[in-house]
């Protein structure tokens, strides 16, 4: 047997970036419907054609706006094992199928299917447009970011890089900590990237303030619930993490910035965005 689009499969996987295992990049006995969009773009398509019991690599790049900033935009290689394949039952499109999924007629069923397909492709196109827009904002703005804010962000990056390298060493059976000079070199290489991200944060925050964009608690709860469903067995841990006020505040800010990106894409001519950036009384939430 080999996996096809629409099949339900069970896989083990472990991800590496630059040959190093990263936190949260491994899973065992993970159930996945190929084509559901549950995993990052490009992952599921590379399972298609793999045979039952096969070990194979999947190479993908995390989206630029991925929620874990330490992974955003990076290429990762996932070593995978295909443990089970369950073919999706193909049902005849008719009244029986409409009744089964709760639609009144075949026409209603076709309309619902069409809307679902259009929504999936629309979301993918919007994600690409937002990534391109962020890159354009990074190119358009080059104002100074307060050094303390940059250092705070780099300290977070330093912890993440250290943890990644320790985990990689442990996976290789090594016990020594990564050399400090190599660690600092890796962190310093990310300085410009982190400065650009902070500039984008400031610009989107300023736009959201100007346009009075808000995020309601029910919107945050809905987003968390969606993520929990997608995370499967790790969903409970994710929900627990977002009970912390600082984590919830960070997510609220992320969703508000996403609304600012939507505004830019749908309401204004992005070639005429004012370059002036309002002064901030405080830095971005960490």
PDB file of C-alpha atoms in Angstrom:
ATOM      1  CA  UNK A   1       0.000   0.000   0.000  1.00  0.00           C
ATOM      2  CA  UNK A   2       1.057   3.579  -0.548  1.00  0.00           C
ATOM      3  CA  UNK A   3      -0.346   6.835   0.825  1.00  0.00           C
ATOM      4  CA  UNK A   4      -2.689   8.931  -1.316  1.00  0.00           C
ATOM      5  CA  UNK A   5      -4.358  12.315  -0.994  1.00  0.00           C
ATOM      6  CA  UNK A   6      -7.229  12.035   1.477  1.00  0.00           C
ATOM      7  CA  UNK A   7      -5.881   8.955   3.276  1.00  0.00           C
ATOM      8  CA  UNK A   8      -5.627   8.892   7.057  1.00  0.00           C
ATOM      9  CA  UNK A   9      -2.113   7.895   8.088  1.00  0.00           C
ATOM     10  CA  UNK A  10      -0.213   7.319  11.322  1.00  0.00           C
ATOM     11  CA  UNK A  11       3.378   8.573  11.391  1.00  0.00           C
ATOM     12  CA  UNK A  12       6.368   9.068  13.660  1.00  0.00           C
ATOM     13  CA  UNK A  13       8.575  12.067  12.922  1.00  0.00           C
ATOM     14  CA  UNK A  14      11.538  13.988  14.285  1.00  0.00           C
ATOM     15  CA  UNK A  15      12.539  17.365  12.880  1.00  0.00           C
ATOM     16  CA  UNK A  16      15.959  18.958  12.526  1.00  0.00           C
ATOM     17  CA  UNK A  17      17.135  22.412  11.515  1.00  0.00           C
ATOM     18  CA  UNK A  18      20.731  22.580  10.307  1.00  0.00           C
ATOM     19  CA  UNK A  19      21.090  19.005  11.517  1.00  0.00           C
ATOM     20  CA  UNK A  20      19.964  19.828  15.061  1.00  0.00           C
ATOM     21  CA  UNK A  21      16.808  18.529  16.731  1.00  0.00           C
ATOM     22  CA  UNK A  22      14.486  21.354  17.834  1.00  0.00           C
ATOM     23  CA  UNK A  23      11.947  21.504  20.629  1.00  0.00           C
ATOM     24  CA  UNK A  24       8.422  20.438  19.691  1.00  0.00           C
ATOM     25  CA  UNK A  25       9.577  18.928  16.390  1.00  0.00           C
ATOM     26  CA  UNK A  26       8.975  15.274  17.227  1.00  0.00           C
ATOM     27  CA  UNK A  27       5.893  13.089  17.449  1.00  0.00           C
ATOM     28  CA  UNK A  28       4.948   9.428  17.741  1.00  0.00           C
ATOM     29  CA  UNK A  29       1.796   7.722  16.463  1.00  0.00           C
ATOM     30  CA  UNK A  30       0.470  10.994  15.075  1.00  0.00           C
ATOM     31  CA  UNK A  31      -2.770  10.669  13.097  1.00  0.00           C
ATOM     32  CA  UNK A  32      -3.011  12.840  10.002  1.00  0.00           C
ATOM     33  CA  UNK A  33      -5.375  13.216   7.066  1.00  0.00           C
ATOM     34  CA  UNK A  34      -3.287  13.957   3.980  1.00  0.00           C
ATOM     35  CA  UNK A  35      -4.509  17.164   2.400  1.00  0.00           C
ATOM     36  CA  UNK A  36      -6.220  18.490   5.527  1.00  0.00           C
ATOM     37  CA  UNK A  37      -3.687  21.289   5.990  1.00  0.00           C
ATOM     38  CA  UNK A  38      -3.059  20.223   9.587  1.00  0.00           C
ATOM     39  CA  UNK A  39       0.717  20.378   9.172  1.00  0.00           C
ATOM     40  CA  UNK A  40       2.823  23.212   7.767  1.00  0.00           C
ATOM     41  CA  UNK A  41       2.564  23.772   3.985  1.00  0.00           C
ATOM     42  CA  UNK A  42       4.363  21.159   1.891  1.00  0.00           C
ATOM     43  CA  UNK A  43       4.604  18.488   4.603  1.00  0.00           C
ATOM     44  CA  UNK A  44       1.556  16.411   3.769  1.00  0.00           C
ATOM     45  CA  UNK A  45       2.167  16.426   0.001  1.00  0.00           C
ATOM     46  CA  UNK A  46       5.514  14.665   0.538  1.00  0.00           C
ATOM     47  CA  UNK A  47       3.802  11.732   2.263  1.00  0.00           C
ATOM     48  CA  UNK A  48       1.822  10.985  -0.893  1.00  0.00           C
ATOM     49  CA  UNK A  49       3.342   7.994  -2.695  1.00  0.00           C
ATOM     50  CA  UNK A  50       5.223   6.689   0.342  1.00  0.00           C
ATOM     51  CA  UNK A  51       4.724   3.001   1.084  1.00  0.00           C
ATOM     52  CA  UNK A  52       3.517   1.499   4.337  1.00  0.00           C
ATOM     53  CA  UNK A  53       6.488   0.957   6.669  1.00  0.00           C
ATOM     54  CA  UNK A  54       8.725   3.359   4.740  1.00  0.00           C
ATOM     55  CA  UNK A  55      11.260   5.679   6.378  1.00  0.00           C
ATOM     56  CA  UNK A  56      11.680   8.943   4.479  1.00  0.00           C
ATOM     57  CA  UNK A  57      12.577  12.621   4.844  1.00  0.00           C
ATOM     58  CA  UNK A  58      10.219  15.562   4.447  1.00  0.00           C
ATOM     59  CA  UNK A  59      11.841  18.940   3.788  1.00  0.00           C
ATOM     60  CA  UNK A  60       9.750  22.050   4.409  1.00  0.00           C
ATOM     61  CA  UNK A  61      10.141  25.699   5.388  1.00  0.00           C
ATOM     62  CA  UNK A  62       8.189  27.154   8.291  1.00  0.00           C
ATOM     63  CA  UNK A  63       6.036  30.170   7.328  1.00  0.00           C
ATOM     64  CA  UNK A  64       7.605  33.575   7.973  1.00  0.00           C
ATOM     65  CA  UNK A  65       4.778  34.386  10.394  1.00  0.00           C
ATOM     66  CA  UNK A  66       4.911  31.041  12.243  1.00  0.00           C
ATOM     67  CA  UNK A  67       3.831  31.439  15.895  1.00  0.00           C
ATOM     68  CA  UNK A  68       7.181  30.111  17.222  1.00  0.00           C
ATOM     69  CA  UNK A  69       9.516  32.918  16.166  1.00  0.00           C
ATOM     70  CA  UNK A  70      12.621  30.731  16.576  1.00  0.00           C
ATOM     71  CA  UNK A  71      11.323  28.548  13.715  1.00  0.00           C
ATOM     72  CA  UNK A  72       9.739  31.197  11.463  1.00  0.00           C
ATOM     73  CA  UNK A  73      11.127  31.116   7.925  1.00  0.00           C
ATOM     74  CA  UNK A  74      13.554  28.261   8.609  1.00  0.00           C
ATOM     75  CA  UNK A  75      13.981  25.102   6.569  1.00  0.00           C
ATOM     76  CA  UNK A  76      13.529  21.860   8.489  1.00  0.00           C
ATOM     77  CA  UNK A  77      14.050  18.214   7.605  1.00  0.00           C
ATOM     78  CA  UNK A  78      11.708  15.724   9.278  1.00  0.00           C
ATOM     79  CA  UNK A  79      12.705  12.076   9.413  1.00  0.00           C
ATOM     80  CA  UNK A  80       9.410  10.194   9.123  1.00  0.00           C
ATOM     81  CA  UNK A  81       8.135   6.632   9.453  1.00  0.00           C
ATOM     82  CA  UNK A  82       4.811   5.660   7.872  1.00  0.00           C
ATOM     83  CA  UNK A  83       3.189   3.211  10.292  1.00  0.00           C
ATOM     84  CA  UNK A  84      -0.422   2.930   9.116  1.00  0.00           C
ATOM     85  CA  UNK A  85      -2.566   3.885   6.122  1.00  0.00           C
ATOM     86  CA  UNK A  86      -6.347   4.061   6.154  1.00  0.00           C
ATOM     87  CA  UNK A  87      -7.897   4.851   2.785  1.00  0.00           C
ATOM     88  CA  UNK A  88     -10.721   7.359   2.852  1.00  0.00           C
ATOM     89  CA  UNK A  89     -14.056   5.926   1.816  1.00  0.00           C
ATOM     90  CA  UNK A  90     -15.196   7.507  -1.449  1.00  0.00           C
ATOM     91  CA  UNK A  91     -18.951   8.001  -1.361  1.00  0.00           C
ATOM     92  CA  UNK A  92     -21.201   8.704  -4.321  1.00  0.00           C
ATOM     93  CA  UNK A  93     -22.375  12.298  -4.439  1.00  0.00           C
ATOM     94  CA  UNK A  94     -26.106  12.009  -3.925  1.00  0.00           C
ATOM     95  CA  UNK A  95     -28.926  12.541  -1.459  1.00  0.00           C
ATOM     96  CA  UNK A  96     -27.632   9.811   0.854  1.00  0.00           C
ATOM     97  CA  UNK A  97     -24.334  11.639   1.243  1.00  0.00           C
ATOM     98  CA  UNK A  98     -26.127  14.975   1.709  1.00  0.00           C
ATOM     99  CA  UNK A  99     -28.232  13.427   4.489  1.00  0.00           C
ATOM    100  CA  UNK A 100     -25.129  11.966   6.096  1.00  0.00           C
ATOM    101  CA  UNK A 101     -23.362  15.341   6.363  1.00  0.00           C
ATOM    102  CA  UNK A 102     -26.488  17.301   7.300  1.00  0.00           C
ATOM    103  CA  UNK A 103     -27.263  19.061   4.010  1.00  0.00           C
ATOM    104  CA  UNK A 104     -30.837  19.263   2.750  1.00  0.00           C
ATOM    105  CA  UNK A 105     -30.123  18.601  -0.925  1.00  0.00           C
ATOM    106  CA  UNK A 106     -27.395  17.577  -3.363  1.00  0.00           C
ATOM    107  CA  UNK A 107     -27.164  21.199  -4.547  1.00  0.00           C
ATOM    108  CA  UNK A 108     -26.578  22.334  -0.969  1.00  0.00           C
ATOM    109  CA  UNK A 109     -23.925  19.620  -0.596  1.00  0.00           C
ATOM    110  CA  UNK A 110     -22.097  20.740  -3.745  1.00  0.00           C
ATOM    111  CA  UNK A 111     -22.257  24.366  -2.633  1.00  0.00           C
ATOM    112  CA  UNK A 112     -20.817  23.483   0.777  1.00  0.00           C
ATOM    113  CA  UNK A 113     -18.003  21.448  -0.790  1.00  0.00           C
ATOM    114  CA  UNK A 114     -17.205  24.261  -3.220  1.00  0.00           C
ATOM    115  CA  UNK A 115     -17.124  26.805  -0.386  1.00  0.00           C
ATOM    116  CA  UNK A 116     -14.783  24.613   1.651  1.00  0.00           C
ATOM    117  CA  UNK A 117     -12.349  24.183  -1.251  1.00  0.00           C
ATOM    118  CA  UNK A 118     -12.432  27.892  -2.084  1.00  0.00           C
ATOM    119  CA  UNK A 119     -11.800  28.785   1.571  1.00  0.00           C
ATOM    120  CA  UNK A 120      -8.747  26.500   1.745  1.00  0.00           C
ATOM    121  CA  UNK A 121      -7.162  27.993  -1.371  1.00  0.00           C
ATOM    122  CA  UNK A 122      -8.095  31.514  -0.301  1.00  0.00           C
ATOM    123  CA  UNK A 123      -6.410  31.037   3.079  1.00  0.00           C
ATOM    124  CA  UNK A 124      -3.256  29.705   1.430  1.00  0.00           C
ATOM    125  CA  UNK A 125      -3.135  32.671  -0.944  1.00  0.00           C
ATOM    126  CA  UNK A 126      -3.721  35.108   1.917  1.00  0.00           C
ATOM    127  CA  UNK A 127      -0.897  33.552   3.974  1.00  0.00           C
ATOM    128  CA  UNK A 128       1.500  33.999   1.067  1.00  0.00           C
ATOM    129  CA  UNK A 129       0.368  37.593   0.567  1.00  0.00           C
ATOM    130  CA  UNK A 130       0.896  38.392   4.251  1.00  0.00           C
ATOM    131  CA  UNK A 131       4.386  36.895   4.195  1.00  0.00           C
ATOM    132  CA  UNK A 132       5.247  39.013   1.149  1.00  0.00           C
ATOM    133  CA  UNK A 133       3.757  42.098   2.807  1.00  0.00           C
ATOM    134  CA  UNK A 134       5.874  41.601   5.932  1.00  0.00           C
ATOM    135  CA  UNK A 135       8.971  41.312   3.763  1.00  0.00           C
ATOM    136  CA  UNK A 136       7.971  44.559   2.034  1.00  0.00           C
ATOM    137  CA  UNK A 137       7.533  46.300   5.381  1.00  0.00           C
ATOM    138  CA  UNK A 138      10.979  45.129   6.490  1.00  0.00           C
ATOM    139  CA  UNK A 139      12.407  46.634   3.292  1.00  0.00           C
ATOM    140  CA  UNK A 140      10.463  49.890   3.626  1.00  0.00           C
ATOM    141  CA  UNK A 141      11.375  50.754   7.214  1.00  0.00           C
ATOM    142  CA  UNK A 142      14.849  51.077   8.733  1.00  0.00           C
ATOM    143  CA  UNK A 143      14.269  53.172  11.874  1.00  0.00           C
ATOM    144  CA  UNK A 144      16.333  52.526  14.989  1.00  0.00           C
ATOM    145  CA  UNK A 145      14.943  49.997  17.443  1.00  0.00           C
ATOM    146  CA  UNK A 146      15.769  50.665  21.123  1.00  0.00           C
ATOM    147  CA  UNK A 147      18.839  48.593  21.958  1.00  0.00           C
ATOM    148  CA  UNK A 148      17.361  47.208  25.178  1.00  0.00           C
ATOM    149  CA  UNK A 149      14.381  45.795  23.300  1.00  0.00           C
ATOM    150  CA  UNK A 150      16.723  44.174  20.763  1.00  0.00           C
ATOM    151  CA  UNK A 151      18.840  42.692  23.553  1.00  0.00           C
ATOM    152  CA  UNK A 152      15.749  41.342  25.293  1.00  0.00           C
ATOM    153  CA  UNK A 153      14.719  39.623  22.065  1.00  0.00           C
ATOM    154  CA  UNK A 154      18.233  38.268  21.501  1.00  0.00           C
ATOM    155  CA  UNK A 155      18.298  36.886  25.035  1.00  0.00           C
ATOM    156  CA  UNK A 156      15.201  34.879  24.169  1.00  0.00           C
ATOM    157  CA  UNK A 157      16.887  33.715  20.949  1.00  0.00           C
ATOM    158  CA  UNK A 158      19.983  32.796  22.977  1.00  0.00           C
ATOM    159  CA  UNK A 159      17.940  30.515  25.242  1.00  0.00           C
ATOM    160  CA  UNK A 160      16.242  28.889  22.265  1.00  0.00           C
ATOM    161  CA  UNK A 161      19.502  28.286  20.396  1.00  0.00           C
ATOM    162  CA  UNK A 162      21.136  26.880  23.531  1.00  0.00           C
ATOM    163  CA  UNK A 163      18.212  24.519  24.124  1.00  0.00           C
ATOM    164  CA  UNK A 164      18.243  23.353  20.502  1.00  0.00           C
ATOM    165  CA  UNK A 165      21.970  22.582  20.649  1.00  0.00           C
ATOM    166  CA  UNK A 166      21.721  20.781  23.980  1.00  0.00           C
ATOM    167  CA  UNK A 167      18.918  18.595  22.624  1.00  0.00           C
ATOM    168  CA  UNK A 168      20.919  17.865  19.480  1.00  0.00           C
ATOM    169  CA  UNK A 169      23.945  16.904  21.577  1.00  0.00           C
ATOM    170  CA  UNK A 170      21.841  14.628  23.750  1.00  0.00           C
ATOM    171  CA  UNK A 171      20.356  12.969  20.670  1.00  0.00           C
ATOM    172  CA  UNK A 172      23.911  12.306  19.463  1.00  0.00           C
ATOM    173  CA  UNK A 173      24.919  10.851  22.837  1.00  0.00           C
ATOM    174  CA  UNK A 174      27.075  13.829  23.832  1.00  0.00           C
ATOM    175  CA  UNK A 175      27.076  15.457  27.270  1.00  0.00           C
ATOM    176  CA  UNK A 176      29.164  18.627  26.770  1.00  0.00           C
ATOM    177  CA  UNK A 177      27.399  21.989  26.541  1.00  0.00           C
ATOM    178  CA  UNK A 178      27.794  23.934  23.284  1.00  0.00           C
ATOM    179  CA  UNK A 179      30.839  26.301  23.271  1.00  0.00           C
ATOM    180  CA  UNK A 180      29.860  29.818  24.316  1.00  0.00           C
ATOM    181  CA  UNK A 181      31.699  31.482  21.426  1.00  0.00           C
ATOM    182  CA  UNK A 182      29.771  29.379  18.888  1.00  0.00           C
ATOM    183  CA  UNK A 183      26.532  30.119  20.718  1.00  0.00           C
ATOM    184  CA  UNK A 184      27.125  33.885  20.636  1.00  0.00           C
ATOM    185  CA  UNK A 185      28.128  33.710  16.972  1.00  0.00           C
ATOM    186  CA  UNK A 186      24.837  31.990  16.134  1.00  0.00           C
ATOM    187  CA  UNK A 187      22.848  34.540  18.138  1.00  0.00           C
ATOM    188  CA  UNK A 188      24.627  37.540  16.623  1.00  0.00           C
ATOM    189  CA  UNK A 189      23.875  36.210  13.137  1.00  0.00           C
ATOM    190  CA  UNK A 190      20.179  36.612  13.957  1.00  0.00           C
ATOM    191  CA  UNK A 191      20.455  40.270  15.073  1.00  0.00           C
ATOM    192  CA  UNK A 192      19.338  41.872  11.811  1.00  0.00           C
ATOM    193  CA  UNK A 193      16.494  39.373  11.403  1.00  0.00           C
ATOM    194  CA  UNK A 194      15.225  40.105  14.915  1.00  0.00           C
ATOM    195  CA  UNK A 195      15.520  43.875  14.385  1.00  0.00           C
ATOM    196  CA  UNK A 196      13.405  43.560  11.235  1.00  0.00           C
ATOM    197  CA  UNK A 197      10.764  41.568  13.130  1.00  0.00           C
ATOM    198  CA  UNK A 198      10.629  44.234  15.828  1.00  0.00           C
ATOM    199  CA  UNK A 199      10.235  46.996  13.244  1.00  0.00           C
ATOM    200  CA  UNK A 200       7.363  45.099  11.654  1.00  0.00           C
ATOM    201  CA  UNK A 201       5.799  44.700  15.115  1.00  0.00           C
ATOM    202  CA  UNK A 202       6.025  48.453  15.754  1.00  0.00           C
ATOM    203  CA  UNK A 203       4.561  49.349  12.356  1.00  0.00           C
ATOM    204  CA  UNK A 204       1.643  46.921  12.695  1.00  0.00           C
ATOM    205  CA  UNK A 205       0.959  48.027  16.279  1.00  0.00           C
ATOM    206  CA  UNK A 206       0.905  51.669  15.142  1.00  0.00           C
ATOM    207  CA  UNK A 207      -1.467  50.840  12.287  1.00  0.00           C
ATOM    208  CA  UNK A 208      -3.757  48.870  14.605  1.00  0.00           C
ATOM    209  CA  UNK A 209      -3.833  51.853  17.002  1.00  0.00           C
ATOM    210  CA  UNK A 210      -4.581  54.287  14.187  1.00  0.00           C
ATOM    211  CA  UNK A 211      -7.427  52.176  12.809  1.00  0.00           C
ATOM    212  CA  UNK A 212      -8.748  51.227  16.284  1.00  0.00           C
ATOM    213  CA  UNK A 213      -8.435  47.507  15.525  1.00  0.00           C
ATOM    214  CA  UNK A 214      -9.333  45.300  18.473  1.00  0.00           C
ATOM    215  CA  UNK A 215      -9.333  41.609  19.373  1.00  0.00           C
ATOM    216  CA  UNK A 216     -12.135  40.357  21.591  1.00  0.00           C
ATOM    217  CA  UNK A 217     -11.649  37.588  24.202  1.00  0.00           C
ATOM    218  CA  UNK A 218     -13.943  35.237  22.250  1.00  0.00           C
ATOM    219  CA  UNK A 219     -11.663  35.602  19.192  1.00  0.00           C
ATOM    220  CA  UNK A 220      -8.651  34.588  21.278  1.00  0.00           C
ATOM    221  CA  UNK A 221     -10.573  31.615  22.705  1.00  0.00           C
ATOM    222  CA  UNK A 222     -11.648  30.502  19.219  1.00  0.00           C
ATOM    223  CA  UNK A 223      -8.066  30.656  17.937  1.00  0.00           C
ATOM    224  CA  UNK A 224      -6.771  28.641  20.903  1.00  0.00           C
ATOM    225  CA  UNK A 225      -9.504  26.024  20.404  1.00  0.00           C
ATOM    226  CA  UNK A 226      -8.591  25.700  16.728  1.00  0.00           C
ATOM    227  CA  UNK A 227      -4.911  25.253  17.585  1.00  0.00           C
ATOM    228  CA  UNK A 228      -5.754  22.670  20.264  1.00  0.00           C
ATOM    229  CA  UNK A 229      -7.705  20.608  17.712  1.00  0.00           C
ATOM    230  CA  UNK A 230      -4.792  20.749  15.270  1.00  0.00           C
ATOM    231  CA  UNK A 231      -2.210  19.786  17.907  1.00  0.00           C
ATOM    232  CA  UNK A 232      -3.871  16.457  18.697  1.00  0.00           C
ATOM    233  CA  UNK A 233      -2.296  14.846  21.750  1.00  0.00           C
ATOM    234  CA  UNK A 234      -0.306  18.014  22.494  1.00  0.00           C
ATOM    235  CA  UNK A 235      -3.432  20.183  22.543  1.00  0.00           C
ATOM    236  CA  UNK A 236      -3.897  19.989  26.324  1.00  0.00           C
ATOM    237  CA  UNK A 237      -0.373  21.314  26.883  1.00  0.00           C
ATOM    238  CA  UNK A 238      -1.037  24.184  24.479  1.00  0.00           C
ATOM    239  CA  UNK A 239      -4.274  25.158  26.208  1.00  0.00           C
ATOM    240  CA  UNK A 240      -2.487  25.067  29.565  1.00  0.00           C
ATOM    241  CA  UNK A 241       0.271  27.310  28.224  1.00  0.00           C
ATOM    242  CA  UNK A 242      -2.230  29.944  27.086  1.00  0.00           C
ATOM    243  CA  UNK A 243      -3.712  30.168  30.552  1.00  0.00           C
ATOM    244  CA  UNK A 244      -0.695  32.271  31.506  1.00  0.00           C
ATOM    245  CA  UNK A 245      -1.618  35.977  31.196  1.00  0.00           C
ATOM    246  CA  UNK A 246       1.596  36.873  29.368  1.00  0.00           C
ATOM    247  CA  UNK A 247       1.073  34.106  26.806  1.00  0.00           C
ATOM    248  CA  UNK A 248      -2.515  35.171  26.228  1.00  0.00           C
ATOM    249  CA  UNK A 249      -1.448  38.823  25.898  1.00  0.00           C
ATOM    250  CA  UNK A 250       1.179  37.846  23.335  1.00  0.00           C
ATOM    251  CA  UNK A 251      -1.389  35.898  21.323  1.00  0.00           C
ATOM    252  CA  UNK A 252      -3.846  38.795  21.478  1.00  0.00           C
ATOM    253  CA  UNK A 253      -1.170  41.097  20.103  1.00  0.00           C
ATOM    254  CA  UNK A 254      -0.350  38.609  17.339  1.00  0.00           C
ATOM    255  CA  UNK A 255      -4.027  38.402  16.307  1.00  0.00           C
ATOM    256  CA  UNK A 256      -4.315  42.205  16.350  1.00  0.00           C
ATOM    257  CA  UNK A 257      -1.282  42.503  14.088  1.00  0.00           C
ATOM    258  CA  UNK A 258      -2.870  39.933  11.800  1.00  0.00           C
ATOM    259  CA  UNK A 259      -5.914  42.190  11.548  1.00  0.00           C
ATOM    260  CA  UNK A 260      -3.592  45.047  10.632  1.00  0.00           C
ATOM    261  CA  UNK A 261      -2.164  42.917   7.816  1.00  0.00           C
ATOM    262  CA  UNK A 262      -5.694  42.112   6.652  1.00  0.00           C
ATOM    263  CA  UNK A 263      -6.434  45.840   6.643  1.00  0.00           C
ATOM    264  CA  UNK A 264      -3.384  46.548   4.500  1.00  0.00           C
ATOM    265  CA  UNK A 265      -4.335  43.807   2.056  1.00  0.00           C
ATOM    266  CA  UNK A 266      -7.967  44.771   1.675  1.00  0.00           C
ATOM    267  CA  UNK A 267      -8.440  48.442   2.547  1.00  0.00           C
ATOM    268  CA  UNK A 268      -5.456  50.460   1.366  1.00  0.00           C
ATOM    269  CA  UNK A 269      -2.972  50.782  -1.450  1.00  0.00           C
ATOM    270  CA  UNK A 270       0.119  49.287   0.155  1.00  0.00           C
ATOM    271  CA  UNK A 271       2.379  51.391  -2.059  1.00  0.00           C
ATOM    272  CA  UNK A 272       1.202  54.531  -0.250  1.00  0.00           C
ATOM    273  CA  UNK A 273       1.680  53.525   3.395  1.00  0.00           C
ATOM    274  CA  UNK A 274       3.061  56.527   5.356  1.00  0.00           C
ATOM    275  CA  UNK A 275       6.653  55.939   6.402  1.00  0.00           C
ATOM    276  CA  UNK A 276       6.330  57.940   9.623  1.00  0.00           C
ATOM    277  CA  UNK A 277       6.185  55.702  12.684  1.00  0.00           C
ATOM    278  CA  UNK A 278       4.488  57.055  15.841  1.00  0.00           C
ATOM    279  CA  UNK A 279       6.563  57.181  19.007  1.00  0.00           C
ATOM    280  CA  UNK A 280       6.021  54.323  21.490  1.00  0.00           C
ATOM    281  CA  UNK A 281       5.750  54.882  25.212  1.00  0.00           C
ATOM    282  CA  UNK A 282       6.715  51.252  25.858  1.00  0.00           C
ATOM    283  CA  UNK A 283       8.248  48.335  24.072  1.00  0.00           C
ATOM    284  CA  UNK A 284       6.421  45.369  22.575  1.00  0.00           C
ATOM    285  CA  UNK A 285       5.095  42.679  24.835  1.00  0.00           C
ATOM    286  CA  UNK A 286       7.500  39.780  25.232  1.00  0.00           C
TER     287      UNK A 286
END
